Coordinates of C-alpha atoms in Angstrom, one line a residue:
Chain W
M28 CA 52.5 1.8 63.5
P29 CA 51.1 3.3 66.7
S30 CA 48.8 1.4 69.1
Q31 CA 45.0 2.2 68.2
P32 CA 43.1 2.6 71.3
F33 CA 39.8 3.2 69.9
H34 CA 37.4 1.5 67.2
G35 CA 33.8 1.0 66.7
V36 CA 30.9 3.3 67.7
L37 CA 32.2 6.5 69.4
V38 CA 29.8 8.9 71.1
P39 CA 30.5 12.7 71.3
V40 CA 28.6 12.7 74.5
L41 CA 25.7 15.3 75.1
T42 CA 26.4 17.4 78.3
P43 CA 23.5 17.9 80.8
F44 CA 23.0 21.3 82.5
T45 CA 21.3 22.1 85.8
P46 CA 18.4 24.4 86.1
S47 CA 21.1 27.1 87.0
G48 CA 23.0 26.4 83.8
D49 CA 25.9 24.6 85.4
P50 CA 27.3 21.2 84.0
D51 CA 25.3 18.4 85.8
L52 CA 27.9 15.8 86.8
G53 CA 25.5 13.3 88.2
R54 CA 23.5 13.1 85.1
F55 CA 26.7 13.1 82.9
V56 CA 28.2 10.2 84.8
A57 CA 25.0 8.1 84.5
F58 CA 24.7 8.8 80.7
C59 CA 28.2 8.0 80.0
R60 CA 27.9 4.7 82.0
W61 CA 24.7 3.9 80.0
L62 CA 26.4 4.5 76.6
L63 CA 29.2 2.2 77.5
D64 CA 26.8 -0.4 78.7
Q65 CA 25.0 -0.1 75.4
G66 CA 28.3 -0.9 73.7
A67 CA 29.9 2.4 72.7
G68 CA 33.6 1.8 71.8
G69 CA 34.5 5.1 73.5
L70 CA 33.3 8.4 74.6
S71 CA 34.3 11.6 72.8
V72 CA 33.3 13.9 75.6
F73 CA 33.5 17.6 75.0
G74 CA 33.0 17.5 71.2
T75 CA 30.8 19.8 69.2
T76 CA 27.6 17.7 70.1
S77 CA 28.7 18.2 73.8
E78 CA 28.5 22.0 73.7
A79 CA 32.1 21.7 74.8
N80 CA 32.9 25.3 73.5
S81 CA 30.0 26.6 75.5
M82 CA 32.0 25.5 78.6
S83 CA 35.1 27.1 80.0
S84 CA 38.3 24.9 80.3
P85 CA 38.0 24.6 84.1
E86 CA 34.3 23.4 83.6
R87 CA 35.5 20.7 81.1
M88 CA 38.4 19.6 83.3
A89 CA 36.1 19.4 86.5
L90 CA 33.6 17.1 84.5
L91 CA 36.5 14.9 83.3
D92 CA 37.8 14.5 86.8
G93 CA 34.4 13.7 87.9
L94 CA 33.8 11.0 85.4
I95 CA 37.1 9.3 86.2
E96 CA 36.4 9.5 89.9
A97 CA 33.0 8.1 89.4
G98 CA 34.6 5.0 87.6
I99 CA 34.5 5.6 84.0
P100 CA 37.5 3.9 82.5
P101 CA 39.8 6.7 81.2
G102 CA 41.0 4.6 78.4
K103 CA 37.6 4.8 77.0
L104 CA 37.7 8.5 76.9
M105 CA 38.7 10.7 73.9
P106 CA 38.0 14.2 75.4
G107 CA 37.8 17.1 73.0
T108 CA 40.6 19.5 73.8
G109 CA 40.3 22.2 71.2
A110 CA 40.8 25.9 72.0
C111 CA 42.0 28.8 69.8
S112 CA 45.2 29.2 71.7
I113 CA 48.1 26.7 72.2
T114 CA 48.2 27.7 75.8
E115 CA 44.7 26.6 76.5
A116 CA 44.8 23.5 74.2
A117 CA 48.0 22.5 75.8
T118 CA 46.4 22.9 79.3
L119 CA 43.5 20.7 78.4
V120 CA 45.6 18.1 76.6
R121 CA 47.9 17.8 79.4
H122 CA 45.1 17.4 81.8
A123 CA 43.6 14.5 79.8
V124 CA 46.9 12.7 79.4
G125 CA 47.6 13.1 83.1
R126 CA 44.4 11.3 83.8
G127 CA 45.1 8.5 81.5
C128 CA 42.6 9.2 78.7
G129 CA 42.9 6.9 75.7
G130 CA 43.3 9.9 73.4
V131 CA 42.2 13.5 72.7
L132 CA 40.3 15.0 69.9
L133 CA 41.9 18.2 68.7
L134 CA 40.1 20.9 66.8
P135 CA 42.4 23.3 64.7
P136 CA 42.5 26.8 66.1
F137 CA 39.2 28.2 64.8
Y138 CA 39.1 32.0 65.4
Y139 CA 41.1 33.3 62.5
K140 CA 39.8 32.1 59.1
G141 CA 41.8 31.6 55.9
V142 CA 44.8 30.5 57.7
S143 CA 47.6 28.4 56.2
D144 CA 48.7 24.9 56.8
D145 CA 51.9 26.1 58.0
G146 CA 50.1 28.0 60.7
I147 CA 47.9 25.2 61.7
F148 CA 50.9 22.7 61.7
A149 CA 52.7 25.2 63.9
F150 CA 49.8 25.2 66.4
V151 CA 49.5 21.4 66.6
S152 CA 53.2 21.1 66.8
G153 CA 53.3 23.8 69.6
V154 CA 50.6 21.8 71.6
I155 CA 52.6 18.6 71.3
D156 CA 55.7 20.2 72.3
K157 CA 54.3 21.7 75.2
V158 CA 52.7 18.6 76.6
A159 CA 55.8 16.5 75.8
S160 CA 54.2 13.1 76.7
S161 CA 54.8 9.7 74.9
A162 CA 51.4 8.7 76.2
L163 CA 49.7 11.2 74.0
R164 CA 47.4 10.0 71.2
I165 CA 45.9 12.8 69.1
Y166 CA 42.8 12.4 67.0
L167 CA 42.5 15.4 64.6
Y168 CA 39.0 16.8 64.6
H169 CA 38.1 18.0 61.0
I170 CA 34.7 19.9 61.1
P171 CA 34.8 22.7 58.4
P172 CA 31.0 23.3 58.4
V173 CA 31.3 24.5 62.1
A174 CA 35.0 25.3 62.8
Q175 CA 35.5 26.7 59.2
V176 CA 39.1 26.0 59.7
G177 CA 40.2 22.4 58.9
Y178 CA 42.9 19.9 58.3
S179 CA 43.8 19.6 54.6
L180 CA 44.9 16.2 53.2
D181 CA 48.4 17.5 52.9
L182 CA 48.4 18.8 56.3
V183 CA 47.2 15.5 57.7
A184 CA 49.9 13.6 55.9
R185 CA 52.6 16.1 57.2
L186 CA 51.4 15.8 60.8
I187 CA 51.4 11.9 60.6
K188 CA 55.0 12.0 59.2
A189 CA 56.2 14.5 61.8
Y190 CA 54.4 12.7 64.8
P191 CA 53.8 9.1 63.7
E192 CA 53.3 7.9 67.3
T193 CA 51.2 10.7 68.4
V194 CA 48.9 11.9 65.5
V195 CA 47.1 8.6 65.1
G196 CA 43.7 9.5 63.8
L197 CA 41.1 11.8 62.7
K198 CA 37.3 12.4 63.0
D199 CA 36.0 13.5 59.6
S200 CA 32.8 15.6 60.2
S201 CA 33.3 17.3 56.8
G202 CA 30.2 15.5 55.6
D203 CA 32.2 15.0 52.4
W204 CA 32.7 11.3 51.6
N205 CA 35.4 12.1 49.0
N206 CA 37.5 13.6 51.8
T207 CA 37.1 10.5 53.9
A208 CA 37.8 8.2 51.1
A209 CA 41.0 10.3 50.2
L210 CA 42.3 10.1 53.9
L211 CA 41.7 6.3 53.9
E212 CA 43.6 5.8 50.8
R213 CA 46.4 8.2 51.5
C214 CA 46.9 7.3 55.2
P215 CA 46.8 3.5 55.8
G216 CA 47.0 2.5 59.6
F217 CA 45.6 6.1 60.4
A218 CA 42.4 5.7 62.4
V219 CA 39.8 7.5 60.2
F220 CA 36.4 7.9 61.8
P221 CA 33.6 9.5 59.7
G222 CA 31.7 12.0 61.8
S223 CA 28.3 10.5 60.7
E224 CA 27.1 6.7 60.7
V225 CA 25.6 7.4 57.2
F226 CA 29.3 6.8 55.9
L227 CA 29.9 3.7 58.2
L228 CA 29.7 1.0 55.8
D229 CA 31.5 2.8 53.1
A230 CA 34.3 3.7 55.5
L231 CA 34.7 0.2 57.0
R232 CA 35.0 -1.3 53.5
K233 CA 38.0 1.0 53.0
G234 CA 39.6 0.3 56.3
G235 CA 37.9 2.8 58.5
A236 CA 38.0 2.3 62.3
G237 CA 34.3 3.0 62.9
C238 CA 32.6 6.3 63.4
I239 CA 32.2 9.0 66.0
T240 CA 28.7 10.4 65.7
A241 CA 26.2 12.6 67.4
S242 CA 23.3 10.2 66.9
G243 CA 25.3 7.6 69.0
N244 CA 23.7 9.5 71.9
V245 CA 20.5 7.9 71.1
N246 CA 21.3 4.9 68.9
V247 CA 24.4 3.1 70.0
P248 CA 22.7 -0.3 69.6
G249 CA 21.6 0.1 66.1
I250 CA 24.9 1.6 64.8
R251 CA 26.9 -1.0 66.8
K252 CA 24.9 -3.8 65.0
A253 CA 25.8 -2.3 61.7
Y254 CA 29.4 -1.9 62.7
E255 CA 29.6 -5.6 64.0
N256 CA 27.8 -7.0 60.8
W257 CA 29.4 -5.0 58.0
R258 CA 30.8 -8.1 56.3
G259 CA 27.5 -10.0 56.6
P260 CA 24.6 -10.5 54.4
Q261 CA 22.6 -8.0 56.4
A262 CA 25.1 -5.2 56.1
E263 CA 23.3 -3.0 53.6
T264 CA 19.9 -3.3 55.5
L265 CA 21.4 -2.6 58.6
Q266 CA 23.2 0.5 57.1
A267 CA 19.9 1.7 55.6
E268 CA 18.2 1.4 58.9
I269 CA 20.7 3.7 60.8
T270 CA 20.8 6.2 57.7
T271 CA 17.1 6.5 57.9
L272 CA 17.2 7.5 61.6
R273 CA 20.1 9.8 61.1
K274 CA 18.3 11.7 58.2
A275 CA 15.3 12.1 60.3
L276 CA 17.2 13.8 63.1
Q277 CA 19.2 16.1 60.7
A278 CA 15.7 17.8 59.8
Y279 CA 16.1 19.3 63.3
P280 CA 18.9 21.4 65.0
M281 CA 20.8 18.3 66.1
I282 CA 22.0 19.1 69.5
P283 CA 18.7 20.4 70.9
A284 CA 16.9 17.4 69.2
L285 CA 19.1 14.8 70.8
K286 CA 18.7 16.2 74.2
R287 CA 15.1 16.4 73.6
I288 CA 14.9 12.8 72.7
V289 CA 16.8 11.9 75.9
A290 CA 14.5 14.1 77.9
H291 CA 11.4 12.4 76.4
F292 CA 12.4 8.7 76.6
H293 CA 14.0 9.0 79.9
K294 CA 11.1 11.1 81.3
D295 CA 13.6 13.7 82.5
P296 CA 12.6 17.1 81.2
D297 CA 15.8 18.7 82.6
W298 CA 17.9 16.9 79.9
A299 CA 16.5 19.3 77.3
R300 CA 18.4 22.2 78.5
V301 CA 21.1 23.7 76.3
R302 CA 23.5 26.5 76.7
P303 CA 23.3 29.7 74.8
P304 CA 24.0 30.4 71.8
L305 CA 21.9 27.2 71.2
V306 CA 18.3 27.2 71.7
A307 CA 16.1 24.3 72.8
L308 CA 13.4 22.9 70.4
D309 CA 9.9 24.7 71.0
Q310 CA 7.0 22.7 71.7
A311 CA 5.8 22.3 68.1
Q312 CA 9.3 21.0 67.0
S313 CA 9.5 18.6 69.9
A314 CA 6.1 17.2 69.2
A315 CA 7.0 16.7 65.5
L316 CA 10.2 15.1 66.4
I317 CA 8.7 12.6 68.8
A318 CA 6.0 11.8 66.3
E319 CA 8.4 11.2 63.5
L320 CA 10.5 8.9 65.8
A321 CA 7.3 7.0 66.7
M322 CA 6.6 6.5 63.0
L323 CA 10.0 5.1 62.7
G324 CA 9.4 2.7 65.5
F325 CA 12.2 4.1 67.3
T326 CA 12.7 3.9 71.0
L327 CA 15.5 4.6 73.4
G328 CA 14.5 1.5 75.7
E329 CA 13.9 1.7 79.3
R330 CA 15.9 4.0 81.5
P331 CA 18.5 1.9 83.1
R332 CA 18.6 2.1 87.0
S333 CA 21.9 4.2 86.7
M334 CA 20.1 7.0 85.0
A335 CA 17.9 7.9 87.9
A336 CA 18.3 11.5 88.7
Chain F
M14 CA 21.3 58.2 77.7
P15 CA 24.4 56.3 79.1
S16 CA 27.6 58.0 79.8
Q17 CA 30.1 57.4 76.8
P18 CA 33.7 57.0 78.0
F19 CA 35.3 56.5 74.6
H20 CA 35.6 58.5 71.4
G21 CA 38.2 59.3 68.9
V22 CA 41.0 56.9 67.6
L23 CA 40.9 53.6 69.5
V24 CA 43.7 51.0 68.9
P25 CA 43.2 47.3 69.1
V26 CA 46.8 46.9 70.3
L27 CA 49.3 44.3 68.8
T28 CA 50.6 41.9 71.4
P29 CA 54.4 41.3 71.5
F30 CA 55.6 37.9 72.4
T31 CA 59.0 36.8 73.8
P32 CA 61.2 34.4 71.9
S33 CA 59.8 31.4 74.0
G34 CA 56.3 32.6 72.7
D35 CA 54.9 34.2 76.0
P36 CA 53.2 37.6 76.0
D37 CA 56.0 40.3 76.6
L38 CA 54.7 42.5 79.2
G39 CA 57.4 45.0 79.1
R40 CA 57.2 45.7 75.3
F41 CA 53.3 45.7 75.7
V42 CA 53.3 48.3 78.4
A43 CA 55.8 50.6 76.5
F44 CA 53.7 50.3 73.3
C45 CA 50.4 51.0 75.0
R46 CA 52.1 54.2 76.7
W47 CA 53.4 55.3 73.3
L48 CA 49.9 54.9 71.7
L49 CA 48.3 57.1 74.3
D50 CA 51.2 59.6 74.1
Q51 CA 50.4 59.9 70.4
G52 CA 46.8 60.7 71.0
A53 CA 45.0 57.4 71.1
G54 CA 41.5 57.9 72.6
G55 CA 41.6 54.5 74.2
L56 CA 43.0 51.0 73.9
S57 CA 41.1 48.0 72.8
V58 CA 43.7 45.6 74.0
F59 CA 42.8 42.0 73.2
G60 CA 41.0 42.5 70.0
T61 CA 41.4 40.5 66.8
T62 CA 44.6 42.4 65.9
S63 CA 45.8 41.7 69.3
E64 CA 45.8 37.9 68.8
A65 CA 43.6 37.8 71.9
N66 CA 42.1 34.5 70.9
S67 CA 45.5 33.0 70.6
M68 CA 46.0 33.5 74.3
S69 CA 44.3 31.9 77.2
S70 CA 42.1 33.8 79.6
P71 CA 44.7 33.8 82.4
E72 CA 47.3 35.2 79.9
R73 CA 44.9 38.0 78.9
M74 CA 44.0 38.8 82.6
A75 CA 47.7 38.8 83.7
L76 CA 48.5 41.2 80.8
L77 CA 45.6 43.5 81.8
D78 CA 46.8 43.5 85.4
G79 CA 50.3 44.2 84.4
L80 CA 49.2 47.4 82.2
I81 CA 47.2 48.7 85.0
E82 CA 50.0 48.1 87.6
A83 CA 52.4 50.0 85.2
G84 CA 50.2 53.0 85.4
I85 CA 48.1 52.8 82.2
P86 CA 44.8 54.5 83.1
P87 CA 42.3 51.7 83.3
G88 CA 39.6 54.2 82.1
K89 CA 41.3 54.3 78.7
L90 CA 41.1 50.5 78.4
M91 CA 38.4 48.6 76.5
P92 CA 39.7 44.9 76.6
G93 CA 38.3 42.3 74.4
T94 CA 36.4 39.8 76.7
G95 CA 35.1 37.5 73.9
A96 CA 34.8 33.7 74.4
C97 CA 32.7 31.0 73.2
S98 CA 31.2 30.2 76.7
I99 CA 29.3 32.5 79.0
T100 CA 31.4 31.1 81.9
E101 CA 34.7 32.3 80.5
A102 CA 33.4 35.5 79.1
A103 CA 31.9 36.5 82.4
T104 CA 35.2 35.8 84.1
L105 CA 36.9 38.0 81.7
V106 CA 34.3 40.9 81.8
R107 CA 34.2 40.5 85.7
H108 CA 37.9 41.0 85.9
A109 CA 38.0 44.0 83.6
V110 CA 35.2 45.7 85.5
G111 CA 37.0 45.0 88.6
R112 CA 40.0 46.7 87.5
G113 CA 38.0 49.7 86.6
C114 CA 38.3 49.5 82.8
G115 CA 36.3 52.0 80.8
G116 CA 34.5 49.3 78.9
V117 CA 34.8 45.8 77.3
L118 CA 34.6 44.7 73.7
L119 CA 32.3 41.6 73.5
L120 CA 32.4 39.2 70.6
P121 CA 29.4 37.0 70.2
P122 CA 30.1 33.3 70.8
F123 CA 31.8 32.3 67.6
Y124 CA 32.1 28.4 67.6
Y125 CA 28.7 27.4 66.5
K126 CA 27.5 29.0 63.1
G127 CA 24.0 29.8 61.9
V128 CA 22.7 30.5 65.5
S129 CA 19.7 32.6 66.1
D130 CA 19.4 36.1 67.5
D131 CA 17.6 34.7 70.3
G132 CA 20.6 32.4 71.2
I133 CA 23.1 35.4 71.0
F134 CA 20.7 37.5 73.0
A135 CA 20.5 34.9 75.7
F136 CA 24.5 34.7 75.7
V137 CA 25.0 38.5 76.1
S138 CA 22.2 38.5 78.8
G139 CA 23.8 35.7 80.5
V140 CA 27.1 37.4 80.8
I141 CA 25.6 40.7 82.0
D142 CA 23.5 38.9 84.6
K143 CA 26.4 36.9 85.8
V144 CA 28.6 40.0 86.1
A145 CA 25.9 42.1 87.7
S146 CA 27.7 45.4 87.8
S147 CA 26.3 48.9 87.2
A148 CA 29.9 49.9 86.2
L149 CA 29.7 47.6 83.2
R150 CA 30.0 49.3 79.8
I151 CA 29.8 46.7 76.8
Y152 CA 30.7 47.5 73.4
L153 CA 29.4 44.9 70.9
Y154 CA 32.2 43.5 68.6
H155 CA 30.6 42.9 65.2
I156 CA 33.3 41.2 62.9
P157 CA 31.5 38.7 60.7
P158 CA 34.4 38.1 58.3
V159 CA 36.4 36.5 61.2
A160 CA 33.8 35.4 63.8
Q161 CA 31.3 34.3 61.2
V162 CA 28.6 35.0 63.8
G163 CA 27.5 38.7 64.2
Y164 CA 25.2 41.1 65.7
S165 CA 22.3 41.8 63.5
L166 CA 20.7 45.4 63.5
D167 CA 17.6 43.8 65.2
L168 CA 19.6 42.1 67.8
V169 CA 21.6 45.3 68.6
A170 CA 18.1 47.3 69.1
R171 CA 16.9 44.5 71.3
L172 CA 20.1 44.5 73.5
I173 CA 20.1 48.3 73.7
K174 CA 16.5 48.2 74.8
A175 CA 17.0 45.6 77.3
Y176 CA 20.1 47.1 78.8
P177 CA 20.2 50.8 78.1
E178 CA 22.9 51.6 80.7
T179 CA 25.2 48.7 79.8
V180 CA 25.1 48.0 75.9
V181 CA 26.5 51.4 74.9
G182 CA 28.3 51.0 71.7
L183 CA 29.6 48.6 68.9
K184 CA 32.7 48.1 66.8
D185 CA 31.6 47.4 63.2
S186 CA 34.2 45.4 61.4
S187 CA 31.8 44.1 58.8
G188 CA 33.5 46.2 56.3
D189 CA 30.0 47.1 55.2
W190 CA 29.3 50.9 55.2
N191 CA 25.7 50.2 54.8
N192 CA 25.7 48.3 58.1
T193 CA 27.5 51.1 59.9
A194 CA 25.2 53.8 58.3
A195 CA 22.0 51.8 59.4
L196 CA 23.3 51.4 62.9
L197 CA 24.0 55.1 63.1
E198 CA 20.6 55.9 61.8
R199 CA 18.6 53.4 64.0
C200 CA 20.4 53.9 67.3
P201 CA 21.0 57.5 68.1
G202 CA 23.3 58.0 71.2
F203 CA 24.8 54.5 70.7
A204 CA 28.5 54.7 70.2
V205 CA 29.3 53.3 66.8
F206 CA 32.9 52.8 65.9
P207 CA 33.7 51.6 62.3
G208 CA 36.5 48.9 62.5
S209 CA 38.6 50.9 59.8
E210 CA 39.5 54.4 59.3
V211 CA 38.4 54.3 55.7
F212 CA 34.8 55.0 57.1
L213 CA 36.0 57.6 59.5
L214 CA 34.6 60.8 57.8
D215 CA 31.5 59.2 56.6
A216 CA 30.7 57.9 60.2
L217 CA 31.5 61.1 61.8
R218 CA 29.2 63.0 59.6
K219 CA 26.4 60.6 60.6
G220 CA 27.2 60.8 64.3
G221 CA 29.9 58.1 64.8
A222 CA 32.0 58.2 67.8
G223 CA 35.4 57.6 66.0
C224 CA 37.0 54.4 64.8
I225 CA 38.6 51.3 66.5
T226 CA 41.2 50.4 63.8
A227 CA 44.1 48.0 63.5
S228 CA 46.2 50.5 61.5
G229 CA 45.9 52.7 64.6
N230 CA 48.9 50.7 65.9
V231 CA 51.1 52.5 63.3
N232 CA 49.2 55.6 62.4
V233 CA 47.4 57.3 65.5
P234 CA 48.7 60.7 64.5
G235 CA 47.3 60.5 61.0
I236 CA 44.0 59.2 61.9
R237 CA 43.7 61.6 64.9
K238 CA 44.3 64.6 62.5
A239 CA 41.6 63.4 60.3
Y240 CA 39.3 62.9 63.3
E241 CA 40.0 66.3 64.8
N242 CA 39.5 68.2 61.5
W243 CA 36.5 66.4 60.1
R244 CA 34.4 69.5 59.8
G245 CA 37.3 71.6 58.4
P246 CA 38.2 72.3 54.8
Q247 CA 41.0 69.8 54.9
A248 CA 38.6 66.8 55.8
E249 CA 38.5 65.2 52.5
T250 CA 42.2 65.4 51.9
L251 CA 43.1 64.0 55.4
Q252 CA 40.6 61.3 54.9
A253 CA 42.3 60.4 51.6
E254 CA 45.7 60.1 53.2
I255 CA 44.7 57.8 55.8
T256 CA 42.6 55.7 53.3
T257 CA 45.6 55.3 51.0
L258 CA 47.9 53.9 53.9
R259 CA 45.1 51.6 55.1
K260 CA 44.6 50.2 51.4
A261 CA 48.5 49.6 51.3
L262 CA 48.4 47.7 54.5
Q263 CA 45.5 45.7 53.4
A264 CA 47.5 44.2 50.5
Y265 CA 49.3 42.1 53.3
P266 CA 48.2 39.8 56.1
M267 CA 47.3 42.7 58.4
I268 CA 48.6 41.4 61.8
P269 CA 51.9 40.2 60.6
A270 CA 52.4 43.3 58.5
L271 CA 51.7 45.7 61.4
K272 CA 54.1 43.9 63.6
R273 CA 56.6 43.9 60.8
I274 CA 56.3 47.7 60.6
V275 CA 56.7 48.2 64.4
A276 CA 59.9 45.8 64.1
H277 CA 61.3 47.8 61.3
F278 CA 60.8 51.3 62.5
H279 CA 61.6 50.5 66.1
K280 CA 64.6 48.5 65.2
D281 CA 63.3 45.7 67.4
P282 CA 63.0 42.5 65.4
D283 CA 61.3 40.7 68.3
W284 CA 58.2 42.6 67.5
A285 CA 57.6 40.7 64.3
R286 CA 56.8 37.6 66.1
V287 CA 53.2 36.1 65.9
R288 CA 51.5 33.1 67.4
P289 CA 50.2 30.1 65.4
P290 CA 48.0 29.9 63.5
L291 CA 49.3 33.2 62.1
V292 CA 52.7 33.3 60.3
A293 CA 55.1 36.2 60.2
L294 CA 55.7 37.8 56.8
D295 CA 58.5 36.2 55.0
Q296 CA 61.5 38.2 53.8
A297 CA 60.2 39.1 50.4
Q298 CA 56.9 40.3 51.8
S299 CA 58.6 42.3 54.4
A300 CA 60.9 44.0 51.9
A301 CA 58.0 44.8 49.6
L302 CA 55.9 46.3 52.5
I303 CA 58.8 48.5 53.7
A304 CA 59.5 49.6 50.2
E305 CA 55.8 50.5 49.6
L306 CA 55.7 52.4 52.7
A307 CA 58.9 54.4 51.7
M308 CA 57.1 55.4 48.5
L309 CA 54.1 56.7 50.5
G310 CA 56.5 58.7 52.6
F311 CA 55.5 56.9 55.8
T312 CA 57.5 56.8 58.8
L313 CA 56.6 55.6 62.4
G314 CA 58.7 58.4 63.8
E315 CA 61.5 58.1 66.3
R316 CA 61.2 55.4 68.9
P317 CA 60.3 57.0 72.1
R318 CA 62.4 56.5 75.2
S319 CA 59.7 54.4 76.7
M320 CA 60.0 51.9 73.9
A321 CA 63.5 50.8 74.8
A322 CA 63.4 47.0 75.3

């Protein structure tokens, strides 16, 4: 059984951009620190929510270097290292391992559609062989609603069997509880994180490791409370609370909505910026979102000193 | 009306790989030269058929440099410069323009799904602004069956209006003749290339510029003959011939099948290699394909001297 460096509430961290559209390292460092201070179990920087694929590899590697140089513990980082080519994915993975990251989150190659399990296996295998490091811990990133290409149950089992010390977990953003449940049943000891806190309690009851969730960007405390009390008498109530907030968020384009919330509560309008092809919420959407959150009694809390621009 | 550097039969050139999986510049140069010798009107290197997205940007740029240094006229090249980030796409486009390429083929950003026309417009616009060159000629690459994200008719019209000297054409790999016909009707002077020679005659009759087609890798002479004689009495017969071959090819995974054909007729087994996530044809598929081509009387002709490994 491999060591499992991550559990609890992991956050695919939003990436702030400057007015000229470049990644904003200062705001990024401050935000990552704030998430950890709030109790995040790890930071999946460069996930889908992070607009990672809207950044080049050099931009992603520079941000990762910047985070670590600013003192974010690399063991808490699980950077997304997905790319459509083995070459680029291996470059990103090698860089992350070299910087001491606790693990990496690996998308399957997502350009060609309808590809075979054999082809995806050869891709992951090619990346592992190129990186050739016993320190590497891969978390498979299964997000068929976006990537269209995914890791089937059989493929996951095959990868674990071939690389038991390296392929140690999976983020399941299929949105399909049956898939998460099947993974938990079939792969004991494998760290399965649902991609939404809606499935947190159900997953923990079946041996899940926590969750890696976009809404963690604005609700680490609530989700962490549900995580910590999942065996207690309040479990269902706490789960219902975080599910309610998640469902409210899901009524909006998720990434622009989360950035809008950070911008609003931290009084920092620059945070609302997204990179194309995403589009920021318009004024009406923003107002409706903030009003809805007020009705739910939601607040992000005071902006910590480290968030000052 | 902008100048139109390309017409006729354009080929999204297959990319050969060495036994260690690296791009094989020697075979690539020889193959490109052979395609031009056969009458290709241009080479869309780094298209879908080229497994471009299975290569990193540095690999693609090194291959392009190598082609041009080997004497392939850059004006004949329309490299694919698609990427999910403005940063990476702009790097590829700037490089191609700097090397004097006749044009570039630009995918929309293809990671996020269900994005808006506004978002894709901002992406293309961002790339054009970053490159800032009057020499840039963009051919939009519309291939929704693979990229899932595409250029709608309204978006194409909007891009032409905003950048009339830059956005000069489109490859339509939708497989939907109605879309190609609508583009030809709505955008006179805009160079529309269907992504399959099946639509060649129909497109030419409505003012199309030719076609950019995967099967051009193995059938430039046949498709060129149909292109040159489209107003003549043999037009329908020539179209039927190339359609028959195309449909035979489409019964197999297209890219591995084309590589298998080149490997077979050029007696060069190394050509059959693909990069993951694609998988080469197995022996049974290969045998069936070659037998079917024999029944059609198809041959690739003698391997020219420049193809020697």
